[in-house]
Short mmCIF file of C-alpha atoms in Angstrom, two decimals:
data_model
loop_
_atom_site.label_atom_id
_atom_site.label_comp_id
_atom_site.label_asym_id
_atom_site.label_seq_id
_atom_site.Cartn_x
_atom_site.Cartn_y
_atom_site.Cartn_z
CA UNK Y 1 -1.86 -31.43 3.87
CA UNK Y 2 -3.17 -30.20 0.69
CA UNK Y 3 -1.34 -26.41 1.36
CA UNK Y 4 2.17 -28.04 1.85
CA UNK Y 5 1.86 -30.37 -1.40
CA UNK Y 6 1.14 -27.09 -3.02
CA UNK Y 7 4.14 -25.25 -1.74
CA UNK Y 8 6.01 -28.36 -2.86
CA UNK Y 9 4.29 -28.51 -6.18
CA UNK Y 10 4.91 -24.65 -6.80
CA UNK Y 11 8.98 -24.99 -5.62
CA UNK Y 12 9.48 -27.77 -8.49
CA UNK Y 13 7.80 -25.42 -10.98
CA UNK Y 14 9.76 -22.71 -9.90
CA UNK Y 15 12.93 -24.40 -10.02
CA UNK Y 16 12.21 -25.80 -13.26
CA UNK Y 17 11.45 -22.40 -14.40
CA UNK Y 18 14.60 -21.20 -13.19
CA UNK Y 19 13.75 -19.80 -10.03
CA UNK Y 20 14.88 -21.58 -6.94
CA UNK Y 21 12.21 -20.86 -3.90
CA UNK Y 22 12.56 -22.22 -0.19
CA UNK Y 23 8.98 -23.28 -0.13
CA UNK Y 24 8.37 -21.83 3.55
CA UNK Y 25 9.73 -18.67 2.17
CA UNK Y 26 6.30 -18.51 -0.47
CA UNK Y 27 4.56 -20.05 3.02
CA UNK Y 28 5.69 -16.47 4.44
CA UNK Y 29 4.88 -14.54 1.71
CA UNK Y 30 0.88 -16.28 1.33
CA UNK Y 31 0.67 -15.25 4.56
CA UNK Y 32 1.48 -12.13 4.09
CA UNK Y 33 4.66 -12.34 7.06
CA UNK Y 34 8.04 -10.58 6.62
CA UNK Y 35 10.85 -13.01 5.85
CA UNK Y 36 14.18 -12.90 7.48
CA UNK Y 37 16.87 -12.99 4.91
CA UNK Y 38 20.20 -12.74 6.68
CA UNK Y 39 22.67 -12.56 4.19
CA UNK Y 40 20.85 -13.78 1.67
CA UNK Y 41 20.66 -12.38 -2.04
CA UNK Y 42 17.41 -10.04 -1.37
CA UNK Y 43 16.63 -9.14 -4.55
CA UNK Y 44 17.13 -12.77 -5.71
CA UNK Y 45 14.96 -13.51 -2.88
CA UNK Y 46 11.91 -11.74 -3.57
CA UNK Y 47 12.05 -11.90 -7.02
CA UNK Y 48 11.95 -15.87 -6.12
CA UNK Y 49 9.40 -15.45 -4.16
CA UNK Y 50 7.16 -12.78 -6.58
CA UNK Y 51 7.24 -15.78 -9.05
CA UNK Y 52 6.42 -18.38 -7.08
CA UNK Y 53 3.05 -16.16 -5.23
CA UNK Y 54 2.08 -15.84 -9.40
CA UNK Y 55 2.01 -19.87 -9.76
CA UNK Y 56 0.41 -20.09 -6.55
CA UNK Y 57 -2.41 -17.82 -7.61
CA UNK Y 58 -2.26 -19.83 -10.91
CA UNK Y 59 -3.10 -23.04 -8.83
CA UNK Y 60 -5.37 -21.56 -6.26
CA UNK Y 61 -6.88 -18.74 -6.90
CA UNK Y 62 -6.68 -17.44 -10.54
CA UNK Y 63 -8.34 -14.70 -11.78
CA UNK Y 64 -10.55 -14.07 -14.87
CA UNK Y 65 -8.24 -13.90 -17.51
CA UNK Y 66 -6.39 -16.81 -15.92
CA UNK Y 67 -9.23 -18.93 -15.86
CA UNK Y 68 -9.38 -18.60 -19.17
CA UNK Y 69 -6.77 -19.97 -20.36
CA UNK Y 70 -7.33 -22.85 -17.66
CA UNK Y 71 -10.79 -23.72 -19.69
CA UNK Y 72 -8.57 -23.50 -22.81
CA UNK Y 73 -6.50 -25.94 -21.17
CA UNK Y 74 -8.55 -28.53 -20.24
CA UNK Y 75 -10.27 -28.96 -23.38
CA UNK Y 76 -7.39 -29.88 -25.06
CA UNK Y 77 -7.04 -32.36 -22.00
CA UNK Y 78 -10.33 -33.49 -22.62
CA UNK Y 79 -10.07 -34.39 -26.44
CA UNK Y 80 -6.79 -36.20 -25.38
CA UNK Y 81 -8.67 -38.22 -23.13
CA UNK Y 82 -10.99 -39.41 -26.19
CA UNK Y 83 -7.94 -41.27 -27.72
CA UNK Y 84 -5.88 -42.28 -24.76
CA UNK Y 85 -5.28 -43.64 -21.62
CA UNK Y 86 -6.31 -41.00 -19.23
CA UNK Y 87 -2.49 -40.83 -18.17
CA UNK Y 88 -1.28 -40.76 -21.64
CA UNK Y 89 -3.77 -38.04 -22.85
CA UNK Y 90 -2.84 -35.94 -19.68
CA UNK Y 91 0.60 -36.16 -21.49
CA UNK Y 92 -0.10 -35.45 -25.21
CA UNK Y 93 -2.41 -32.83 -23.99
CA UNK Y 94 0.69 -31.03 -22.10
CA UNK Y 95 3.08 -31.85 -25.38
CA UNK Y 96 0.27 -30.38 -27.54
CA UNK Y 97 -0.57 -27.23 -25.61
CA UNK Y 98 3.60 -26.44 -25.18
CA UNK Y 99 4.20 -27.38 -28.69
CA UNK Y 100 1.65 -24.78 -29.53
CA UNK Y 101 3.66 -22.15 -27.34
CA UNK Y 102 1.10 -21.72 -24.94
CA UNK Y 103 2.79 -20.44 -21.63
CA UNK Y 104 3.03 -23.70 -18.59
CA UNK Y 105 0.76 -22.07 -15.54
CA UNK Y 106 -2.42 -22.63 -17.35
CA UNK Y 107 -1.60 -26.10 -18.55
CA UNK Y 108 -0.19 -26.97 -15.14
CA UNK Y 109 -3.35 -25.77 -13.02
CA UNK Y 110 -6.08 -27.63 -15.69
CA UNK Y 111 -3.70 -30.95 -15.47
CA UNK Y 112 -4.49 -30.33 -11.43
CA UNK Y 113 -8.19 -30.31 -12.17
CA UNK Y 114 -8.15 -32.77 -14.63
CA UNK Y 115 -6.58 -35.51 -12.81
CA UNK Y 116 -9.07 -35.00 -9.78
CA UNK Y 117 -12.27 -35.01 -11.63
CA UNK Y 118 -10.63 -38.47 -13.40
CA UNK Y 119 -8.50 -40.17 -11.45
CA UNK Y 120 -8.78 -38.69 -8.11
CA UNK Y 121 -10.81 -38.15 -5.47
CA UNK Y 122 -9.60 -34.55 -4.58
CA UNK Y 123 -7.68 -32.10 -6.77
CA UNK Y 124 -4.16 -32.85 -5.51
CA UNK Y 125 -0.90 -30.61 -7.15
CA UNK Y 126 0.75 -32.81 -9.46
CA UNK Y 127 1.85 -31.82 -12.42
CA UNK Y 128 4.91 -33.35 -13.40
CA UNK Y 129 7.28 -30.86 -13.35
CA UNK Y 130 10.22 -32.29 -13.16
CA UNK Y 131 9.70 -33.86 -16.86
CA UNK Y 132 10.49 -30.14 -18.27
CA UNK Y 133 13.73 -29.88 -17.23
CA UNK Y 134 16.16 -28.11 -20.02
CA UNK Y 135 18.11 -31.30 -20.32
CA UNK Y 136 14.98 -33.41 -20.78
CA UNK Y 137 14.01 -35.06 -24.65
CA UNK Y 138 11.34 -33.42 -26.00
CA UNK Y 139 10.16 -36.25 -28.84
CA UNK Y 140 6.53 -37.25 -27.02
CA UNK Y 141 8.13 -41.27 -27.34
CA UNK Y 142 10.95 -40.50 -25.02
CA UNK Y 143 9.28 -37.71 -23.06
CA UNK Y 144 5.88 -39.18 -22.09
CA UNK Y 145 7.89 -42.15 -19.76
CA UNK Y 146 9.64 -38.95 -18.02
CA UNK Y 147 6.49 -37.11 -17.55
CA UNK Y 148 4.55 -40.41 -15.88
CA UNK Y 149 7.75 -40.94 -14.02
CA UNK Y 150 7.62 -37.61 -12.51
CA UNK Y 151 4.16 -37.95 -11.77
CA UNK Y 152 4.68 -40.97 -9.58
CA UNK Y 153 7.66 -39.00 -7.84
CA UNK Y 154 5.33 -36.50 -6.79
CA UNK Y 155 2.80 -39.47 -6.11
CA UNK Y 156 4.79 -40.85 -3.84
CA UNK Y 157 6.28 -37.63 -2.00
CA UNK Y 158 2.29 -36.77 -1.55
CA UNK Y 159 1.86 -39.85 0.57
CA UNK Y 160 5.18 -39.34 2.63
CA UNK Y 161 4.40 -36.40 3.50
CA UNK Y 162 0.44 -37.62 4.73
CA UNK Y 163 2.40 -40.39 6.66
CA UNK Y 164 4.27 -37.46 8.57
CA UNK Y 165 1.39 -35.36 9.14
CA UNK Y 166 -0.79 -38.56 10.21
CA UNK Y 167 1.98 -39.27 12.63
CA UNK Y 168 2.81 -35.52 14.26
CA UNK Y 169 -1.38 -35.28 14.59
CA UNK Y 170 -1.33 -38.74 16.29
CA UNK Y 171 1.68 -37.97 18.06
CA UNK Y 172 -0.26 -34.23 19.27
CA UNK Y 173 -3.57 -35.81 20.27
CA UNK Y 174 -1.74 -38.58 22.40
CA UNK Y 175 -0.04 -35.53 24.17
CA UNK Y 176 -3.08 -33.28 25.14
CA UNK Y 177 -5.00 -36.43 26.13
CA UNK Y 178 -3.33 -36.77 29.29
CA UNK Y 179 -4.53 -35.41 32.43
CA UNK Y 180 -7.69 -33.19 30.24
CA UNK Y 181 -11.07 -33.28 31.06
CA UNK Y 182 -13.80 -35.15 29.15
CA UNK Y 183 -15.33 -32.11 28.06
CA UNK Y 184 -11.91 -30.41 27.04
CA UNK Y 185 -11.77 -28.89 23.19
CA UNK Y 186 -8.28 -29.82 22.84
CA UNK Y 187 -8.90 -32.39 20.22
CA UNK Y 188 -11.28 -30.72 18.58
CA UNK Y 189 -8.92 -27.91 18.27
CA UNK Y 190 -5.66 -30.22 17.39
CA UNK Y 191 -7.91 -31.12 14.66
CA UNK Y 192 -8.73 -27.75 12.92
CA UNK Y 193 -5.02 -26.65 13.46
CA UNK Y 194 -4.09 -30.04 11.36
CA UNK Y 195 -6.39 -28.78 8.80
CA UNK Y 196 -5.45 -25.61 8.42
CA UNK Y 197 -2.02 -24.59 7.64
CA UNK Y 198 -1.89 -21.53 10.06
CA UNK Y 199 -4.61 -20.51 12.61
CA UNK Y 200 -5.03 -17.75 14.51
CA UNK Y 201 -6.86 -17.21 18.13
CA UNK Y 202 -9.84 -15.33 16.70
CA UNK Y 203 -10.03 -18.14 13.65
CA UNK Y 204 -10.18 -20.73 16.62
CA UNK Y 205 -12.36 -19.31 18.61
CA UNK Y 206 -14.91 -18.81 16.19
CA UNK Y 207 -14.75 -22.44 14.73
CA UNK Y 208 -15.34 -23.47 18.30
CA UNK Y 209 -17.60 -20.76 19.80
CA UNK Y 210 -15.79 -20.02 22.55
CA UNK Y 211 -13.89 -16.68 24.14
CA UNK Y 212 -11.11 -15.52 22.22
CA UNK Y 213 -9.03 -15.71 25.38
CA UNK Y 214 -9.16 -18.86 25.70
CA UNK Y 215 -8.78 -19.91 22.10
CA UNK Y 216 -5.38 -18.08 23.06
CA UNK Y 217 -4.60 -19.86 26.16
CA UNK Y 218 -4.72 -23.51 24.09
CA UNK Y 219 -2.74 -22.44 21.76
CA UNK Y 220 0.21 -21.35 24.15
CA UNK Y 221 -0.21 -24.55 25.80
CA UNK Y 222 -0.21 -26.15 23.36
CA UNK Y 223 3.34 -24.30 22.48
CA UNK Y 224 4.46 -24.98 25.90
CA UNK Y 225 3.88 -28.86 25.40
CA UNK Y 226 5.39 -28.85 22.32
CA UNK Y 227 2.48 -29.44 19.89
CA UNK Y 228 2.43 -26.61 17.73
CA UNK Y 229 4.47 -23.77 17.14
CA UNK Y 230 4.39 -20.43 16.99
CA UNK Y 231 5.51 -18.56 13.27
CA UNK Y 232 4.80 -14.86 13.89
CA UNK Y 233 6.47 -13.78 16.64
CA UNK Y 234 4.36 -10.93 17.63
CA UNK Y 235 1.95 -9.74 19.96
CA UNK Y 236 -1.20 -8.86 17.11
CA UNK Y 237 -1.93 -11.23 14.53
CA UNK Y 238 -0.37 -14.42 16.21
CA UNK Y 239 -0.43 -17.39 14.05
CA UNK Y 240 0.00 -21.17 15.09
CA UNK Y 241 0.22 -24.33 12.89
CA UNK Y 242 1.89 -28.03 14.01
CA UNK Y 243 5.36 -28.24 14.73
CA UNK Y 244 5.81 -29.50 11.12
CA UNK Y 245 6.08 -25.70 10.12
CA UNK Y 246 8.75 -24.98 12.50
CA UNK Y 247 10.43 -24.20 9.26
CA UNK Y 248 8.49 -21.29 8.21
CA UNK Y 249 8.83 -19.91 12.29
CA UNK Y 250 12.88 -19.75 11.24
CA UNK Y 251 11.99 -18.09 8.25
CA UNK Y 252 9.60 -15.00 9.40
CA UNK Y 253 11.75 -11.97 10.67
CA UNK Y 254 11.36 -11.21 13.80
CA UNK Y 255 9.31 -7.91 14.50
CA UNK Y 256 11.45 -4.33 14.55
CA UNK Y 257 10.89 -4.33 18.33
CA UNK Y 258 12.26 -7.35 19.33
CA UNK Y 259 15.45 -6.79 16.72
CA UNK Y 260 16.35 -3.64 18.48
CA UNK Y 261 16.28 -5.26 22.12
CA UNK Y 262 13.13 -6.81 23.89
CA UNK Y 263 10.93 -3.01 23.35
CA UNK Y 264 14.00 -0.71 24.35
CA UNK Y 265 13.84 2.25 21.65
CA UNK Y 266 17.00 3.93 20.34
CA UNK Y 267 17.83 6.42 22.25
CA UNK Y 268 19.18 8.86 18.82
CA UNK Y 269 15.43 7.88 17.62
CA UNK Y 270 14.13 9.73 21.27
CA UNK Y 271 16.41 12.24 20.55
CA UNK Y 272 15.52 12.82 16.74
CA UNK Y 273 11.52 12.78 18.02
CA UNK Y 274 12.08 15.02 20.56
CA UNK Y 275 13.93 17.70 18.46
CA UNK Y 276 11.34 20.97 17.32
CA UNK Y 277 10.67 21.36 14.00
CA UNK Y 278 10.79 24.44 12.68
CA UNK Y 279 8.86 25.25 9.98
CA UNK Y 280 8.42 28.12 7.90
CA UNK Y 281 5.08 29.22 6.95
CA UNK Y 282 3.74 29.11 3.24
CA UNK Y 283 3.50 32.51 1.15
CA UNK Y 284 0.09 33.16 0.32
CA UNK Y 285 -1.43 32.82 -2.69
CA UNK Y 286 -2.48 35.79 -4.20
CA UNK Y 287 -4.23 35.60 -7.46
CA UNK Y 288 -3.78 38.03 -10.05
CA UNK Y 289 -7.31 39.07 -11.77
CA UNK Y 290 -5.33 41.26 -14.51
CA UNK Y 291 -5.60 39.03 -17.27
CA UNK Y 292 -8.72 37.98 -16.82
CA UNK Y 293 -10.44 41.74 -16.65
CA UNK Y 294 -8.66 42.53 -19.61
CA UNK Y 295 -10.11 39.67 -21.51
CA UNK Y 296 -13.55 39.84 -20.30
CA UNK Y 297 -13.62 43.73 -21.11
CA UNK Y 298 -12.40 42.42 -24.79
CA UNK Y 299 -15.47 40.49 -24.66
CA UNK Y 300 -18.17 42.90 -23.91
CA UNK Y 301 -16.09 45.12 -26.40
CA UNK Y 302 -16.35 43.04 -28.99
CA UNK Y 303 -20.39 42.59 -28.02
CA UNK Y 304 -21.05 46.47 -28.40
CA UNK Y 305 -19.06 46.22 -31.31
CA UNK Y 306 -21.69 43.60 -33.12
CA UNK Y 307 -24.47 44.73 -31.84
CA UNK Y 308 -23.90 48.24 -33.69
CA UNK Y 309 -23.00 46.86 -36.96
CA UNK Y 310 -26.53 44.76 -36.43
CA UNK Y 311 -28.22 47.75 -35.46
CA UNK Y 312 -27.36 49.67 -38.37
CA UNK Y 313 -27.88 47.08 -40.58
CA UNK Y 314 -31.47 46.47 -38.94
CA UNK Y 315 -30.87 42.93 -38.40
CA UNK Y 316 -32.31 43.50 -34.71
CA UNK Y 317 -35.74 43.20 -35.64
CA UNK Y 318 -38.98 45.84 -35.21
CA UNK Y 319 -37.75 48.16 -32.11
CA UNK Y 320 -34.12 47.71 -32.87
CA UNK Y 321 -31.83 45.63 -30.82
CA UNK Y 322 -34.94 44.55 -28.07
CA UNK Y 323 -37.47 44.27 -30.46
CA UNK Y 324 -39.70 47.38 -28.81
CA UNK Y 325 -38.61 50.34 -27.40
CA UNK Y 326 -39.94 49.11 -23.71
CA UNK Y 327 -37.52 46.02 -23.98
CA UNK Y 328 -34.88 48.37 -25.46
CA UNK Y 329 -34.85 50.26 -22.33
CA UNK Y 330 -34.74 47.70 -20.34
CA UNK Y 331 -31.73 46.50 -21.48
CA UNK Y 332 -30.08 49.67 -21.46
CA UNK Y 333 -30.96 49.86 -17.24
CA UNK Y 334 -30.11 46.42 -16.94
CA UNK Y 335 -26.61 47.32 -18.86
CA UNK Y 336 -26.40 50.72 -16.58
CA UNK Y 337 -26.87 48.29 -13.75
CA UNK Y 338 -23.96 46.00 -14.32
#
């Protein structure tokens, strides 16, 4: 329940921002799932969608920086709170912080907080979003009514979609009931796929220790009967939620294999794979050590070269350039050597 108010809550910001997202399309795209477009605007699509994923972090999941600007946020909600109604102050502290030209995600995501550590018993996604709409007032006396107005629009949306939810889950366990045996995890199961917004085999099995196979099994009976449905469309990484999201099962794409014919492979892709390549092999490298003996016999050049001028000087020391005629000679066999 709480995932689809958020998709809702994140499609009215969008569209107030001046995106406009299908909210099972940013369903998809949580879920990491391919979307099937049609003939849709694409780019418009995903850059929809790449909007919408950022508030969702925002409300979610944000990161450090993010969650900075949150705690910014909510103090200003909190000294609002000191001076009025905890409504009211919810609404000068969103007037203040925009006023100020703070950006809305941070604002938006500490109202969220705010409002459940206050008012509410969980933190539930309303924000009031519709309130800044272009065409709405912006004095605080004839905004604030808009903003509580739009509150108790989402409100009220919140507990219609519970009442559907309450009513598909009822409708669900009334289904399975009949004919199973008294030891069956088919409630138990209905229940953790109401919870959850998608579920997967392995997710199932593990929440109720038992084979992965059969975790899979319920699930495509409970397909088959109508319960849930299935939004993937594949054979890995099958996920499951309530009918309710029969929506976002229209909106994933289908996989490549099943777009090209039930598994059948081009036959001008067998043909392409099955042509030889022919490659060429590489020149090898050969390096070229010319410039390199020239500078190093510049070097030892230039060595011989100082070491006279010290000698003659008799800057070398007692012995001359070793210090003693015995070390003297042994440098000149260890330069004969090299």
């Amino acid at each position: 329940m709480l995932h689809r108010m958020r998709l809702d809550a994140v499609r009215r910001q969008a569209a107030v921002d001046g995106y406009a997202i299908d909210p099972w399309h940013l369903a998809a795209v949580i879920e990491h799932l391919p979307l099937r477009l049609g003939n849709a605007d694409r780019g418009g699509v995903f850059e929809a969608a790449r909007y919408a994923f950022a508030q969702y972090q925002w409300l979610v999941a944000p990161d450090f920086d993010q969650e900075g600007a949150v705690q910014e946020a909510m103090a200003v909600l909190a000294r609002g709170a000191l001076t009025e109604s905890p409504l009211l102050g919810v609404a000068r502290g969103l007037h203040d912080w925009l006023e100020a030209g703070h950006a809305r995600p941070a604002m938006r995501t500490a109202i969220v907080r705010h409002l459940g550590t206050t008012l509410l018993r969980t933190a539930l996604p309303l924000t009031g979003a519709a309130a800044l709409q272009a065409d709405v007032p912006w004095g605080f006396a004839a905004w604030a009514p808009l903003f509580l107005q739009a509150l108790a629009a989402e409100a009220r949306d919140g507990l219609r979609q519970l009442g559907l939810l309450e009513q598909a889950w009822r409708q669900a366990r009334q289904i399975v009931a009949t004919g199973r045996r008294s030891n069956s995890r088919a409630p138990a199961a209905l229940d953790l796929i109401a919870a959850a917004p998608l579920i997967s085999a392995g997710t199932l099995a593990g929440c109720l220790r038992m084979a992965p196979k059969n975790a899979l099994a319920l699930l495509d009976r409970f397909a088959d009967q109508g319960v849930v449905v299935e939004v993937t469309h594949r054979s890995a990484r099958r996920l499951f939620g309530l009918k309710g999201l029969a929506p976002l099962a229209e909106e994933v794409a289908l996989p490549r294999r099943a777009r090209r014919g039930g598994g059948r492979i081009r036959a001008s892709a067998v043909e392409e794979a099955s042509v030889p390549a022919t490659l060429s092999p590489l020149a090898r490298w050969q390096p070229d050590y010319a410039d390199l003996e020239a500078a190093m016999a510049a070097a030892d050049q230039a060595v011989r070269n100082a070491g006279s001028r010290l000698d003659a000087l008799g800057l070398w020391g007692p012995g001359g350039r070793g210090g003693s005629a015995r070390s003297r000679q042994q440098g000149e066999a260890a330069e004969d050597r090299e």
